[in-house]
PDB file of C-alpha atoms in Angstrom:
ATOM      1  CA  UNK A   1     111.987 158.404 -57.448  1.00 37.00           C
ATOM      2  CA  UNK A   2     115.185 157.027 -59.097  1.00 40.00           C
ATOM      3  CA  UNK A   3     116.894 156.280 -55.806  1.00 39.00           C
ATOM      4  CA  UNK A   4     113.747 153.505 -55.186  1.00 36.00           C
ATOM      5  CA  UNK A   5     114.007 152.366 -58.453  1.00 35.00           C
ATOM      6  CA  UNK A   6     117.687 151.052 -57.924  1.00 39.00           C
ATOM      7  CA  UNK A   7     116.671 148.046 -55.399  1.00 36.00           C
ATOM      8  CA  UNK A   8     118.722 144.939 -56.356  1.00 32.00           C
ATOM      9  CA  UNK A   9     117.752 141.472 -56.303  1.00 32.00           C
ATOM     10  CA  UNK A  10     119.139 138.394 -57.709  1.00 31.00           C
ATOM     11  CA  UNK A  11     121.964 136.178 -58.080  1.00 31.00           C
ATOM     12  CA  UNK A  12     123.131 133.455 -60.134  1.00 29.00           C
ATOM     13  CA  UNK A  13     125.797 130.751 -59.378  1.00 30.00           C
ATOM     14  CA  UNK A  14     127.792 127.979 -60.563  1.00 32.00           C
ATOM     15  CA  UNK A  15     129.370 126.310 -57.923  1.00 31.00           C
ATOM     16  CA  UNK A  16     132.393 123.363 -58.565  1.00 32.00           C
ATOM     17  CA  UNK A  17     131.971 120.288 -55.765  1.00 35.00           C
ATOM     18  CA  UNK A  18     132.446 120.483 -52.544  1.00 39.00           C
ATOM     19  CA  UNK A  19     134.667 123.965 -53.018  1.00 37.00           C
ATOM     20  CA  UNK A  20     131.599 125.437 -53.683  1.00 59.00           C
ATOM     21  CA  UNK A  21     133.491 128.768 -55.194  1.00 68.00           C
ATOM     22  CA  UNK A  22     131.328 131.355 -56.995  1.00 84.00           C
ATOM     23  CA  UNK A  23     132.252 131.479 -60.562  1.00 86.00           C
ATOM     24  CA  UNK A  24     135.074 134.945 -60.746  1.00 93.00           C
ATOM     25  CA  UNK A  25     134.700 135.126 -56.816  1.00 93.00           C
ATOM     26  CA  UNK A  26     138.376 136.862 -57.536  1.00 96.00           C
ATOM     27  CA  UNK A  27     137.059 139.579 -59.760  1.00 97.00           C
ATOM     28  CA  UNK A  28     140.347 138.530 -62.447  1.00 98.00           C
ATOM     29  CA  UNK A  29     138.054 138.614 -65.509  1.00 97.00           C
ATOM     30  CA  UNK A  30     135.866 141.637 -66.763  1.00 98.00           C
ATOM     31  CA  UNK A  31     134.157 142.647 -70.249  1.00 96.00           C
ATOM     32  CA  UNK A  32     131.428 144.644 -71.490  1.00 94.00           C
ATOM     33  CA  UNK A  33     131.239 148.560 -71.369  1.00 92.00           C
ATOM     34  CA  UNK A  34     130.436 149.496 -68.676  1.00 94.00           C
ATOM     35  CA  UNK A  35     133.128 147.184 -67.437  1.00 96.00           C
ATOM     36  CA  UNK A  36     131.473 144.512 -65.363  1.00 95.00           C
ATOM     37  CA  UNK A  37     133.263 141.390 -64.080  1.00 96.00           C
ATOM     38  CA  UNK A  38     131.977 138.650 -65.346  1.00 93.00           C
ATOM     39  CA  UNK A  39     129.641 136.650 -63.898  1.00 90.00           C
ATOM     40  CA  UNK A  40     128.287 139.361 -62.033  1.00 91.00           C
ATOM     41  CA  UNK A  41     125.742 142.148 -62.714  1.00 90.00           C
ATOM     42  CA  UNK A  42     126.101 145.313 -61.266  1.00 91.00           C
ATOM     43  CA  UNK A  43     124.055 148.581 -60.889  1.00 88.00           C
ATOM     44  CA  UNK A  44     125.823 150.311 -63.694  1.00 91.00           C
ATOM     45  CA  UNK A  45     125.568 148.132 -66.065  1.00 91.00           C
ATOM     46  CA  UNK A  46     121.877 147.841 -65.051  1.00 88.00           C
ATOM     47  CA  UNK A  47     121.496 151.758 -65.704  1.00 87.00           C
ATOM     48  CA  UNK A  48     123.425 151.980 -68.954  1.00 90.00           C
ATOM     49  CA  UNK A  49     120.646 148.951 -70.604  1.00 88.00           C
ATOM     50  CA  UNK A  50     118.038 150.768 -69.483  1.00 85.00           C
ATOM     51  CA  UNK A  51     115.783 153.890 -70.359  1.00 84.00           C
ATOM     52  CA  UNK A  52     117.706 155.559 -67.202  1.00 77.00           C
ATOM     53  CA  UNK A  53     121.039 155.771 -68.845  1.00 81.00           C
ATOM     54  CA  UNK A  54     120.285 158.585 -70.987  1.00 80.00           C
ATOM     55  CA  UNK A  55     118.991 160.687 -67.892  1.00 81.00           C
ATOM     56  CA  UNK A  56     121.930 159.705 -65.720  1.00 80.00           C
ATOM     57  CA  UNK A  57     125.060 158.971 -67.894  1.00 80.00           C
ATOM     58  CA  UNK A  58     127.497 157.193 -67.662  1.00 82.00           C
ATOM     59  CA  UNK A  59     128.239 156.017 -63.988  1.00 87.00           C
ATOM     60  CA  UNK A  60     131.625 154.536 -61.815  1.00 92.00           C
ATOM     61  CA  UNK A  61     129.427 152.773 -58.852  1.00 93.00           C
ATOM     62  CA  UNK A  62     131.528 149.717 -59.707  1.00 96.00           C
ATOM     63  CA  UNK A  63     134.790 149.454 -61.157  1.00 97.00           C
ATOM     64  CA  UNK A  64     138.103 146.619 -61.735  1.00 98.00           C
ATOM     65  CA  UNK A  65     140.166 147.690 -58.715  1.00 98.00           C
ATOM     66  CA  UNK A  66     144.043 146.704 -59.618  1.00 97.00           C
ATOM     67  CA  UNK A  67     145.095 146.620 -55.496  1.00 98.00           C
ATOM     68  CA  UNK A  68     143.686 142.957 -55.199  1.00 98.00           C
ATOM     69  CA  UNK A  69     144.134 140.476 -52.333  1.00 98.00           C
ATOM     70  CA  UNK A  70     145.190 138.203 -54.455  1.00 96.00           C
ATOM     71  CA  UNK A  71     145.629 138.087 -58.426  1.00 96.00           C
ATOM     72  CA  UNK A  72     145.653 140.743 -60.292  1.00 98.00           C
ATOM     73  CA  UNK A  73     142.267 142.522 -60.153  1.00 98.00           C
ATOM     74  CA  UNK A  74     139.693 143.171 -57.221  1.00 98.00           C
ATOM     75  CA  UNK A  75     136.156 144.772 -57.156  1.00 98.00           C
ATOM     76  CA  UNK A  76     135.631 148.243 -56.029  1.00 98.00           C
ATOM     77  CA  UNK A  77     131.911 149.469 -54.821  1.00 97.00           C
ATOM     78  CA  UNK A  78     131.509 153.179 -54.007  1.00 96.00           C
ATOM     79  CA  UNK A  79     128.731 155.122 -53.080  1.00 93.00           C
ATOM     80  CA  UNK A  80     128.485 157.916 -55.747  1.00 89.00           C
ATOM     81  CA  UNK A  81     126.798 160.885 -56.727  1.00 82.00           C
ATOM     82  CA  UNK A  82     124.503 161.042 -59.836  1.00 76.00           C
ATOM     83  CA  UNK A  83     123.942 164.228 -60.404  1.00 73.00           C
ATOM     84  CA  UNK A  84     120.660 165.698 -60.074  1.00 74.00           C
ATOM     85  CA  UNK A  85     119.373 162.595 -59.198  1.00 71.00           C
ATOM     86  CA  UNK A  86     120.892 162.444 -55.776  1.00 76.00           C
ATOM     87  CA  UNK A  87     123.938 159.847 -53.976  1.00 82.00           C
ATOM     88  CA  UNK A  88     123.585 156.033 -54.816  1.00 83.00           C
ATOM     89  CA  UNK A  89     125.301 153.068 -53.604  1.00 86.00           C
ATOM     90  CA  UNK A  90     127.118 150.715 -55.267  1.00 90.00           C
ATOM     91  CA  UNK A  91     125.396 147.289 -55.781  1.00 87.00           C
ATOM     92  CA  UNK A  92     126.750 143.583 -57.677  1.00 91.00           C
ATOM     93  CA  UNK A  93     125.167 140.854 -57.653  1.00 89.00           C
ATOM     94  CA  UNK A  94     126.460 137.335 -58.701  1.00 86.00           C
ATOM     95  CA  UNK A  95     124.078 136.722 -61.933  1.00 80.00           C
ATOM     96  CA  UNK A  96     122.276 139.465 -64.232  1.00 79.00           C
ATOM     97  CA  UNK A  97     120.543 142.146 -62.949  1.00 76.00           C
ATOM     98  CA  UNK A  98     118.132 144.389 -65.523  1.00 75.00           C
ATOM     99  CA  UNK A  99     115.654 147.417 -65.340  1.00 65.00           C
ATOM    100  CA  UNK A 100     112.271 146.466 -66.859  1.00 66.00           C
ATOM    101  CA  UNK A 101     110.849 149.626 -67.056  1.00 57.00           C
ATOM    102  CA  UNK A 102     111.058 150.802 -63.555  1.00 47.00           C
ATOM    103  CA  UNK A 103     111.072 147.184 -61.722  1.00 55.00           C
ATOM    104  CA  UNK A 104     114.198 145.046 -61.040  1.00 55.00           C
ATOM    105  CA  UNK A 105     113.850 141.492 -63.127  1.00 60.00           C
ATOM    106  CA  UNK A 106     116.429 139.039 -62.093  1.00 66.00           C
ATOM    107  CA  UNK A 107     116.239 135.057 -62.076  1.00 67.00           C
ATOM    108  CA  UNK A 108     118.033 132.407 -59.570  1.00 65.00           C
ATOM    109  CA  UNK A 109     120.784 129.321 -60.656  1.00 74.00           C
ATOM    110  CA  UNK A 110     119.584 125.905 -59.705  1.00 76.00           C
ATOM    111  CA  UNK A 111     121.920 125.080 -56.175  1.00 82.00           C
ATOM    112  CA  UNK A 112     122.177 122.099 -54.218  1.00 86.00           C
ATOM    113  CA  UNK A 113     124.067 122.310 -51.114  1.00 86.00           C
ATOM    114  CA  UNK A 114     124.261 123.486 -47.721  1.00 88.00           C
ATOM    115  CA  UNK A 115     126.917 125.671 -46.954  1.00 90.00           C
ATOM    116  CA  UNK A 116     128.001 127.006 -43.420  1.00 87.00           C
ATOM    117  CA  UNK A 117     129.938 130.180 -43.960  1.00 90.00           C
ATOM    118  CA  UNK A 118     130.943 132.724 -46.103  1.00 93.00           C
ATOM    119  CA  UNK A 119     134.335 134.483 -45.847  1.00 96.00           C
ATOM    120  CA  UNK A 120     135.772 137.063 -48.250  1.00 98.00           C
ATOM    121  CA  UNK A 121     138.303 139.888 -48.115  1.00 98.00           C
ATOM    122  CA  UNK A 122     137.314 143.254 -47.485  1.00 98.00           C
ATOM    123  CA  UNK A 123     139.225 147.203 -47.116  1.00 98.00           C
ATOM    124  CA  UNK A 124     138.586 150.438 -47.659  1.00 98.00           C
ATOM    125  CA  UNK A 125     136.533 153.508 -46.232  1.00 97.00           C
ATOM    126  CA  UNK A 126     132.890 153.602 -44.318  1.00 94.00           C
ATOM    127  CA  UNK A 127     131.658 157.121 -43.875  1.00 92.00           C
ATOM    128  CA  UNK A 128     130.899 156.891 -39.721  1.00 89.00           C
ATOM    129  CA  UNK A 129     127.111 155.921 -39.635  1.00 83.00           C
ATOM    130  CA  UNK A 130     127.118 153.871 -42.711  1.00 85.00           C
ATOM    131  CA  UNK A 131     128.108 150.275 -43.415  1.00 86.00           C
ATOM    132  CA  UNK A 132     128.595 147.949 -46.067  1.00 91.00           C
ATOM    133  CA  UNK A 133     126.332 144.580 -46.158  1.00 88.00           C
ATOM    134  CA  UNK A 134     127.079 141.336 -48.206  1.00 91.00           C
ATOM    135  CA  UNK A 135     124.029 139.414 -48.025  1.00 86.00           C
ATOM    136  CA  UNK A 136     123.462 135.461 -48.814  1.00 87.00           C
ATOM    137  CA  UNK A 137     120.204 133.732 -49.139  1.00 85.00           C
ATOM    138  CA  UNK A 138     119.354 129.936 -50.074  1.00 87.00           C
ATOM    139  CA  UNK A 139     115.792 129.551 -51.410  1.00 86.00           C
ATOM    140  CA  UNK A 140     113.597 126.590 -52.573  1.00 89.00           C
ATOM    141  CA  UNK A 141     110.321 126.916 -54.494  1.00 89.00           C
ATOM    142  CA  UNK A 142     107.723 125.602 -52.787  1.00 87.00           C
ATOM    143  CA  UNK A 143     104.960 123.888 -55.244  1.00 90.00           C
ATOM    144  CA  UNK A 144     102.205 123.732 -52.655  1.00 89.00           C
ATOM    145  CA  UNK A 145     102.159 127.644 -51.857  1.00 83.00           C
ATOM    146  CA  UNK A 146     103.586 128.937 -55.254  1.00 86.00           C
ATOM    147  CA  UNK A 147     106.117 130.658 -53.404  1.00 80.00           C
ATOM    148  CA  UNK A 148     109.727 131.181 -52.457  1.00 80.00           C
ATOM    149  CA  UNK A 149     110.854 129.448 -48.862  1.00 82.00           C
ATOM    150  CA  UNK A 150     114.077 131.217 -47.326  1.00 81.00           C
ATOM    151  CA  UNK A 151     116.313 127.643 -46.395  1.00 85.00           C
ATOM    152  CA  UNK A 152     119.237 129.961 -45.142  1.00 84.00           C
ATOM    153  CA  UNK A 153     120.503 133.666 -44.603  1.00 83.00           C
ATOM    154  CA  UNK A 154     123.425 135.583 -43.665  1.00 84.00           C
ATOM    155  CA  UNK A 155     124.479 138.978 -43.585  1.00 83.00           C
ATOM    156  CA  UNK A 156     128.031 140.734 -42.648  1.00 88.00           C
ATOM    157  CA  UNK A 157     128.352 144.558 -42.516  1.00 87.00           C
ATOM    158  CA  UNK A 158     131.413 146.601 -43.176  1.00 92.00           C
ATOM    159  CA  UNK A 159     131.467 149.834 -41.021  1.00 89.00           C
ATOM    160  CA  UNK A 160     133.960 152.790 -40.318  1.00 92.00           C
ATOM    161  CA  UNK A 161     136.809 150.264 -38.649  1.00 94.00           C
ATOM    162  CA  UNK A 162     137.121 149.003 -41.990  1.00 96.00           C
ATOM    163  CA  UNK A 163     141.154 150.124 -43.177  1.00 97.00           C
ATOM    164  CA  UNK A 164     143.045 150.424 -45.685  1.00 97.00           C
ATOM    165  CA  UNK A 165     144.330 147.094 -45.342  1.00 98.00           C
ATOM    166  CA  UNK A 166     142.435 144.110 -46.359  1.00 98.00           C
ATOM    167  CA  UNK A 167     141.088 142.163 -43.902  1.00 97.00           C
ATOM    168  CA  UNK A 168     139.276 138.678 -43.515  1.00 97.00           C
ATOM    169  CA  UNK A 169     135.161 138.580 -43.319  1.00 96.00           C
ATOM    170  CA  UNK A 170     133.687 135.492 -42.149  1.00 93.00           C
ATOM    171  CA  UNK A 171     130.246 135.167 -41.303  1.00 88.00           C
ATOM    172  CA  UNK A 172     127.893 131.944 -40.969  1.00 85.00           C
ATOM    173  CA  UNK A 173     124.419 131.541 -42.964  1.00 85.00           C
ATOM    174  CA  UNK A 174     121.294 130.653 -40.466  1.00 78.00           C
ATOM    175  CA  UNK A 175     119.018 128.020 -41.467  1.00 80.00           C
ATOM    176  CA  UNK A 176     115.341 128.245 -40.685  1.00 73.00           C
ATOM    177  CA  UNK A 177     114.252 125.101 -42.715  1.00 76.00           C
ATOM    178  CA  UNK A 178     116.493 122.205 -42.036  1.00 74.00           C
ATOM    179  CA  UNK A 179     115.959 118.830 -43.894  1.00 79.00           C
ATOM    180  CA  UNK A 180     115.072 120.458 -47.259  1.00 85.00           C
ATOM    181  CA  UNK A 181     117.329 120.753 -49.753  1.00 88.00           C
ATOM    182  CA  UNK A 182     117.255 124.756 -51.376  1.00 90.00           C
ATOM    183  CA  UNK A 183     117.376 125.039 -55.505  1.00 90.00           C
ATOM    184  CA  UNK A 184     118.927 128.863 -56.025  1.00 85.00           C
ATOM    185  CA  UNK A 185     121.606 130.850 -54.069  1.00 85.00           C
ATOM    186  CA  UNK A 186     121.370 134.557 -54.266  1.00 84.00           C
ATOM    187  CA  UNK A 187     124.301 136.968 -53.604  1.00 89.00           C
ATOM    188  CA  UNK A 188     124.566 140.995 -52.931  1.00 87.00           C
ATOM    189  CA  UNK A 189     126.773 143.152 -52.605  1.00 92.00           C
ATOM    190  CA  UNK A 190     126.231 147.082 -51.664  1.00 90.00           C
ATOM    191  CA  UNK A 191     128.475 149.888 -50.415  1.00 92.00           C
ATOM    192  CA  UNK A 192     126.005 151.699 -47.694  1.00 85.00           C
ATOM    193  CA  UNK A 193     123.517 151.487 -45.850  1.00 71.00           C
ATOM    194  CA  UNK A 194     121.438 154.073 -43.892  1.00 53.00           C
ATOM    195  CA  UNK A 195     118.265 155.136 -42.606  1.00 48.00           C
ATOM    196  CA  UNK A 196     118.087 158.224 -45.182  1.00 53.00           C
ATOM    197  CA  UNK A 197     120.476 158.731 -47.498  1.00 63.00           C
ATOM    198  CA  UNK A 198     124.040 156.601 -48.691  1.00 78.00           C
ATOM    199  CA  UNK A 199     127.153 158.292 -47.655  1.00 84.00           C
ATOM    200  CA  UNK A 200     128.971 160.098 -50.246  1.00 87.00           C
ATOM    201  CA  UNK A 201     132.818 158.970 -50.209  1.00 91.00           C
ATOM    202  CA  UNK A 202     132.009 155.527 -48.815  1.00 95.00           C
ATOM    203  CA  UNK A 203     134.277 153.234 -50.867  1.00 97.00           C
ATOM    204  CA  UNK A 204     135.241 149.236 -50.411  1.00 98.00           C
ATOM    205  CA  UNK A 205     137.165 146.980 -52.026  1.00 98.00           C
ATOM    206  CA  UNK A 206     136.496 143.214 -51.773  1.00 98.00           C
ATOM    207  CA  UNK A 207     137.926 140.021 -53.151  1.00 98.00           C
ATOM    208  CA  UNK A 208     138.320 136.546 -52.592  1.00 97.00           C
ATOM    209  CA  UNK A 209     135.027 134.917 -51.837  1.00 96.00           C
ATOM    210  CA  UNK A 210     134.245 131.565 -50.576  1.00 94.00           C
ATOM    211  CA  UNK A 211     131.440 129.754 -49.431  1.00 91.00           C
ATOM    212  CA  UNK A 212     132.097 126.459 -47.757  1.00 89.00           C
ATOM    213  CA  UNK A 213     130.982 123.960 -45.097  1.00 85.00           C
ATOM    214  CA  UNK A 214     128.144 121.538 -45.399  1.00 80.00           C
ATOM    215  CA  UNK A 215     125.297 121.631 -42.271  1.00 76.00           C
ATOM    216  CA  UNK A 216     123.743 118.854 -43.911  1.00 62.00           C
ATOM    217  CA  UNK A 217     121.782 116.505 -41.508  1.00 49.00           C
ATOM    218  CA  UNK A 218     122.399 118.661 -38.495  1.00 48.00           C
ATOM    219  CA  UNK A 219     119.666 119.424 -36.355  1.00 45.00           C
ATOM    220  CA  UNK A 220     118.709 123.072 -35.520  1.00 46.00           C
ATOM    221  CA  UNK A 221     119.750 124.487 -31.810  1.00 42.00           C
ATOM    222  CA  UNK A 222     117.228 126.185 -30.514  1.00 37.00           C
ATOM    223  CA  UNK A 223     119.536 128.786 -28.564  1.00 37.00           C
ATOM    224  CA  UNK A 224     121.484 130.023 -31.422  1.00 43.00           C
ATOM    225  CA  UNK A 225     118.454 129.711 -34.269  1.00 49.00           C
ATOM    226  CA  UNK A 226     115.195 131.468 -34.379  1.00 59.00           C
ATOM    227  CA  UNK A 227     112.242 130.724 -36.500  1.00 74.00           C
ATOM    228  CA  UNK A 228     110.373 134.022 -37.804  1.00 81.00           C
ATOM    229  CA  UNK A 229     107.588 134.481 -40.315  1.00 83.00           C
ATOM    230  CA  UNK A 230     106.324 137.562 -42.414  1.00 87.00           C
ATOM    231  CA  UNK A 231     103.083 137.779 -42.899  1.00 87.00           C
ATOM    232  CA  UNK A 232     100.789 138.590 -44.929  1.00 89.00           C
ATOM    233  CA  UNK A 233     103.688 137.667 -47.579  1.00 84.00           C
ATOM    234  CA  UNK A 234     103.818 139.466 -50.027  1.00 86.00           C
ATOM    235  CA  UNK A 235     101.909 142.036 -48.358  1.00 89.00           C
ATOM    236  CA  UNK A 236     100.904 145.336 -49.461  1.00 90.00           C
ATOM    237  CA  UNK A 237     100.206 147.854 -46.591  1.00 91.00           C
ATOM    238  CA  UNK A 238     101.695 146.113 -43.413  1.00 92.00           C
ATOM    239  CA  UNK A 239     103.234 143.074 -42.683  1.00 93.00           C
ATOM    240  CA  UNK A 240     103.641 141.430 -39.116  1.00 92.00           C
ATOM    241  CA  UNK A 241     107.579 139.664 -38.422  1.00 93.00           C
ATOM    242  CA  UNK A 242     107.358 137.574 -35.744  1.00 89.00           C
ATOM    243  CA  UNK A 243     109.889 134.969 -34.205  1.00 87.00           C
ATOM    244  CA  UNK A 244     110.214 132.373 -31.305  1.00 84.00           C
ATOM    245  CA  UNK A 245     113.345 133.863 -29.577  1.00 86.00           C
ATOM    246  CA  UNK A 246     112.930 135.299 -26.309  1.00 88.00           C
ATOM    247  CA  UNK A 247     115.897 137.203 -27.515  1.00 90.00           C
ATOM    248  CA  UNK A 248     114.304 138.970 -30.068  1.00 91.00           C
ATOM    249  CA  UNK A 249     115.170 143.287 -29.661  1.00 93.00           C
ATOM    250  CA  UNK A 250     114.803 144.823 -32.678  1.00 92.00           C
ATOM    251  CA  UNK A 251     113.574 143.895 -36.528  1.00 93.00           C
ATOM    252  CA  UNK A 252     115.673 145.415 -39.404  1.00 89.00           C
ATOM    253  CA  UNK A 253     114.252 145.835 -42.506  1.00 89.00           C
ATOM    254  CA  UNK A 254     116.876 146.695 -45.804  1.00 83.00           C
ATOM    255  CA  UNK A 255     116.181 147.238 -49.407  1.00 76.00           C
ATOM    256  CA  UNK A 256     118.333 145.109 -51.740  1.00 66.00           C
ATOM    257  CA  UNK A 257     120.589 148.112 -52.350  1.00 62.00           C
ATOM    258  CA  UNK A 258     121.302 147.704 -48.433  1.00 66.00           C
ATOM    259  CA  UNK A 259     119.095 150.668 -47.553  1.00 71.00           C
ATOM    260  CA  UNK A 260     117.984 150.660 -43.893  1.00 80.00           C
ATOM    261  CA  UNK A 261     114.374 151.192 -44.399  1.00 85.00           C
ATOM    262  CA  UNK A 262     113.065 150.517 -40.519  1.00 88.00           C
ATOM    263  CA  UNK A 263     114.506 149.891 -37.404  1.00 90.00           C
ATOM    264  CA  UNK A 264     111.471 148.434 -35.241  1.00 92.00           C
ATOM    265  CA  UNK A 265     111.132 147.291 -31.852  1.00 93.00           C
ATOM    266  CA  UNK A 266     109.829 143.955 -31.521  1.00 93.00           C
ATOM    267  CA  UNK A 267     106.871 143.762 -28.331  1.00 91.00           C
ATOM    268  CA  UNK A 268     105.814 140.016 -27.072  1.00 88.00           C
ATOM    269  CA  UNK A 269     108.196 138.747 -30.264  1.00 89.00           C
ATOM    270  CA  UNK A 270     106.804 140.506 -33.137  1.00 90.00           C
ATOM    271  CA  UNK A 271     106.605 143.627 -35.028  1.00 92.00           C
ATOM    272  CA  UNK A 272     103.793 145.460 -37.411  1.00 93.00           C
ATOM    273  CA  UNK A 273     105.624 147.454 -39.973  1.00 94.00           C
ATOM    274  CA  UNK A 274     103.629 150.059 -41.926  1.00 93.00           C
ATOM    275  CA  UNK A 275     104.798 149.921 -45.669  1.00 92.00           C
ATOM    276  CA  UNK A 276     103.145 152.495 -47.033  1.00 89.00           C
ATOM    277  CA  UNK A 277     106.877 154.096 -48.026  1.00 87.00           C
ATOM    278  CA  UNK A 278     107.962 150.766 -49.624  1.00 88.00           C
ATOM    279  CA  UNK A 279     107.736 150.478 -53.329  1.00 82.00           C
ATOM    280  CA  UNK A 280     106.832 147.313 -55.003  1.00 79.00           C
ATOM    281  CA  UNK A 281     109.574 144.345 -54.727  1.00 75.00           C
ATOM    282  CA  UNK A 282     111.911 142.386 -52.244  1.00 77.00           C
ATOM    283  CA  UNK A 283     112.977 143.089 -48.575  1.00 84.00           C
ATOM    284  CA  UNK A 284     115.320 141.785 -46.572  1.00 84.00           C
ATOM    285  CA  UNK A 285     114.717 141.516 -42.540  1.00 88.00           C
ATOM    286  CA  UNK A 286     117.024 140.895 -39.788  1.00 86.00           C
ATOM    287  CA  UNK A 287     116.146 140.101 -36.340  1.00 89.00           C
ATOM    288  CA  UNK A 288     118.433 141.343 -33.457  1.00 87.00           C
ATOM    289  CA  UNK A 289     119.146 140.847 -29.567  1.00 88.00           C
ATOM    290  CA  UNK A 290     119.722 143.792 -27.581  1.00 88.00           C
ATOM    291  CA  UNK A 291     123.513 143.515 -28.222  1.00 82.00           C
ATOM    292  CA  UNK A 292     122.793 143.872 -32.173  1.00 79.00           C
ATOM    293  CA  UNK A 293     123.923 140.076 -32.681  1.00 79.00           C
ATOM    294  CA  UNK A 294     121.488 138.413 -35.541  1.00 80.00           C
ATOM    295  CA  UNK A 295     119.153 136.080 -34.248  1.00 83.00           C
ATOM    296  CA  UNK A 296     117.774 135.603 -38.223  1.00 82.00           C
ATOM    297  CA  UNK A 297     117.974 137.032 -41.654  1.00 81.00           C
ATOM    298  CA  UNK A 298     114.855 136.086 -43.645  1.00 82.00           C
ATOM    299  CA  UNK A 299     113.249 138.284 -46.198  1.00 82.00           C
ATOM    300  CA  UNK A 300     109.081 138.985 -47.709  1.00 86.00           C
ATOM    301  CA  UNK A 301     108.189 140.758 -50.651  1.00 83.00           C
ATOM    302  CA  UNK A 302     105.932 144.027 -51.267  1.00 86.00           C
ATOM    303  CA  UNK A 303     103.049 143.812 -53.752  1.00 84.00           C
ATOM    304  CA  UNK A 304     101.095 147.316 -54.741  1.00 78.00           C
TER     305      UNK A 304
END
């Protein structure tokens, strides 16, 4: 199914000192056809490089927006229809973003530092029901498993109080590792997110990103920070999530396109999740209290 095919991972950066600004985190610079802004990969361009384009066409998922915050340009995501092939979200990433075939192959940007926050500048329209996420992960490669640890996550989602007017997004990245220094930063984007299908006329507009702060040689509090674990990661028919927080309500699993693909309940601290719907690649989980604040944002991968 097309629609499956369109998960997005990745992201590249190059980050200046202690400013720690994404490269074109204003969106003023674009090139390429489709237009992309540069720095960034985004779903169209991703479709019009590979085999896909000639079934779907030319597509608008992301387009140079000239009502910026600042500057002179912003980014516009909207979730579009394409065709016969059904209603899409938008999705950028910072970094390249290709279709091998039918599997998403993306690569990570060496990264140092520990950032606290992200904050960026959002407006537009979310269809009631959906919502927006911008998603931020720190990862380090860990030689003695041959795998990816998850240092940090965060996760902010737009939803239908989103206006017209632009309006400041700040939210903080959780670190489950502390002490270890991460090697790649990965950044999405996406314009819905739902249980079934994106909602057609959902449309945002953001601009203006920063990441900042440095946690640094901080010490993790316990009543703010959960530890959680996947497992069997990657897994291939179901994978347990389970976490220390006595908190701990419900598990939310996303595609990379910001698909809600299940909302579990989590008994004595965990969850099992049956994947047999998931296709082959990344996921992204958040664990939530009963008031919907995030305890964690971690993430495991599916292997069939």
């Amino acid at each position: 199914m097309i629609k499956k095919l369109l998960s997005i991972a990745l992201v590249t950066a190059t980050l200046t000192g202690n400013a720690q600004q994404l490269t074109n985190s204003g969106f003023e610079t674009w090139a390429g056809s489709p237009s992309t802004p540069t720095g960034w990969g985004t779903i169209d361009k991703a479709i019009a490089n590979s085999p896909l384009g000639s079934f779907i066409g030319a597509t608008s998922f992301v387009t140079k927006s000239s009502s910026p915050h600042a500057g002179s340009f912003a980014m516009m995501l909207s979730t579009s229809s394409a065709g016969t092939f059904g209603t899409f979200p938008a999705a950028a990433v910072y970094g390249d973003l290709e279709l091998v075939g039918t599997t998403p192959a993306f690569t990570g940007t060496p990264y140092t530092l520990s950032p606290s926050s992200v904050s960026y500048y959002a407006k537009g329209t979310v269809i009631a029901g959906d919502s927006a996420p911008s998603i931020l992960f720190l990862t380090k490669w860990n030689t003695t498993t041959n795998k990816r640890d998850t240092i940090a996550g965060g996760v902010d989602y737009l939803n239908s109080s989103l206006t017209s007017t632009y309006t400041l997004r700040t939210f903080p990245i959780y670190y489950q590792i502390y002490g270890v220094t991460p090697d790649t930063i990965n950044y999405i984007i996406s314009s819905s997110v739902v249980t079934s299908s994106p909602a057609l006329g959902t449309s945002i507009t953001v601009d203006d990103i920063t990441i900042s702060g440095n946690v640094a040689g901080i010490t993790k509090n316990a009543s703010t920070q959960a530890n959680a674990v996947a497992y069997p990661n990657p897994a291939t028919s179901q994978i347990t999530i389970a976490t220390t927080s006595d908190k701990a309500k419900f598990v939310n699993v996303y595609d990379l396109t910001g698909r809600l693909m299940s909302k579990i309940d989590m008994t004595n601290k965990q969850a099992n999740i049956d994947l047999n719907s998931f296709n082959s690649g990344m996921y992204i989980y958040t664990i939530v209290d009963a008031n919907n604040a995030v305890l964690t944002t971690s993430k495991f991968n599916v292997s069939k």
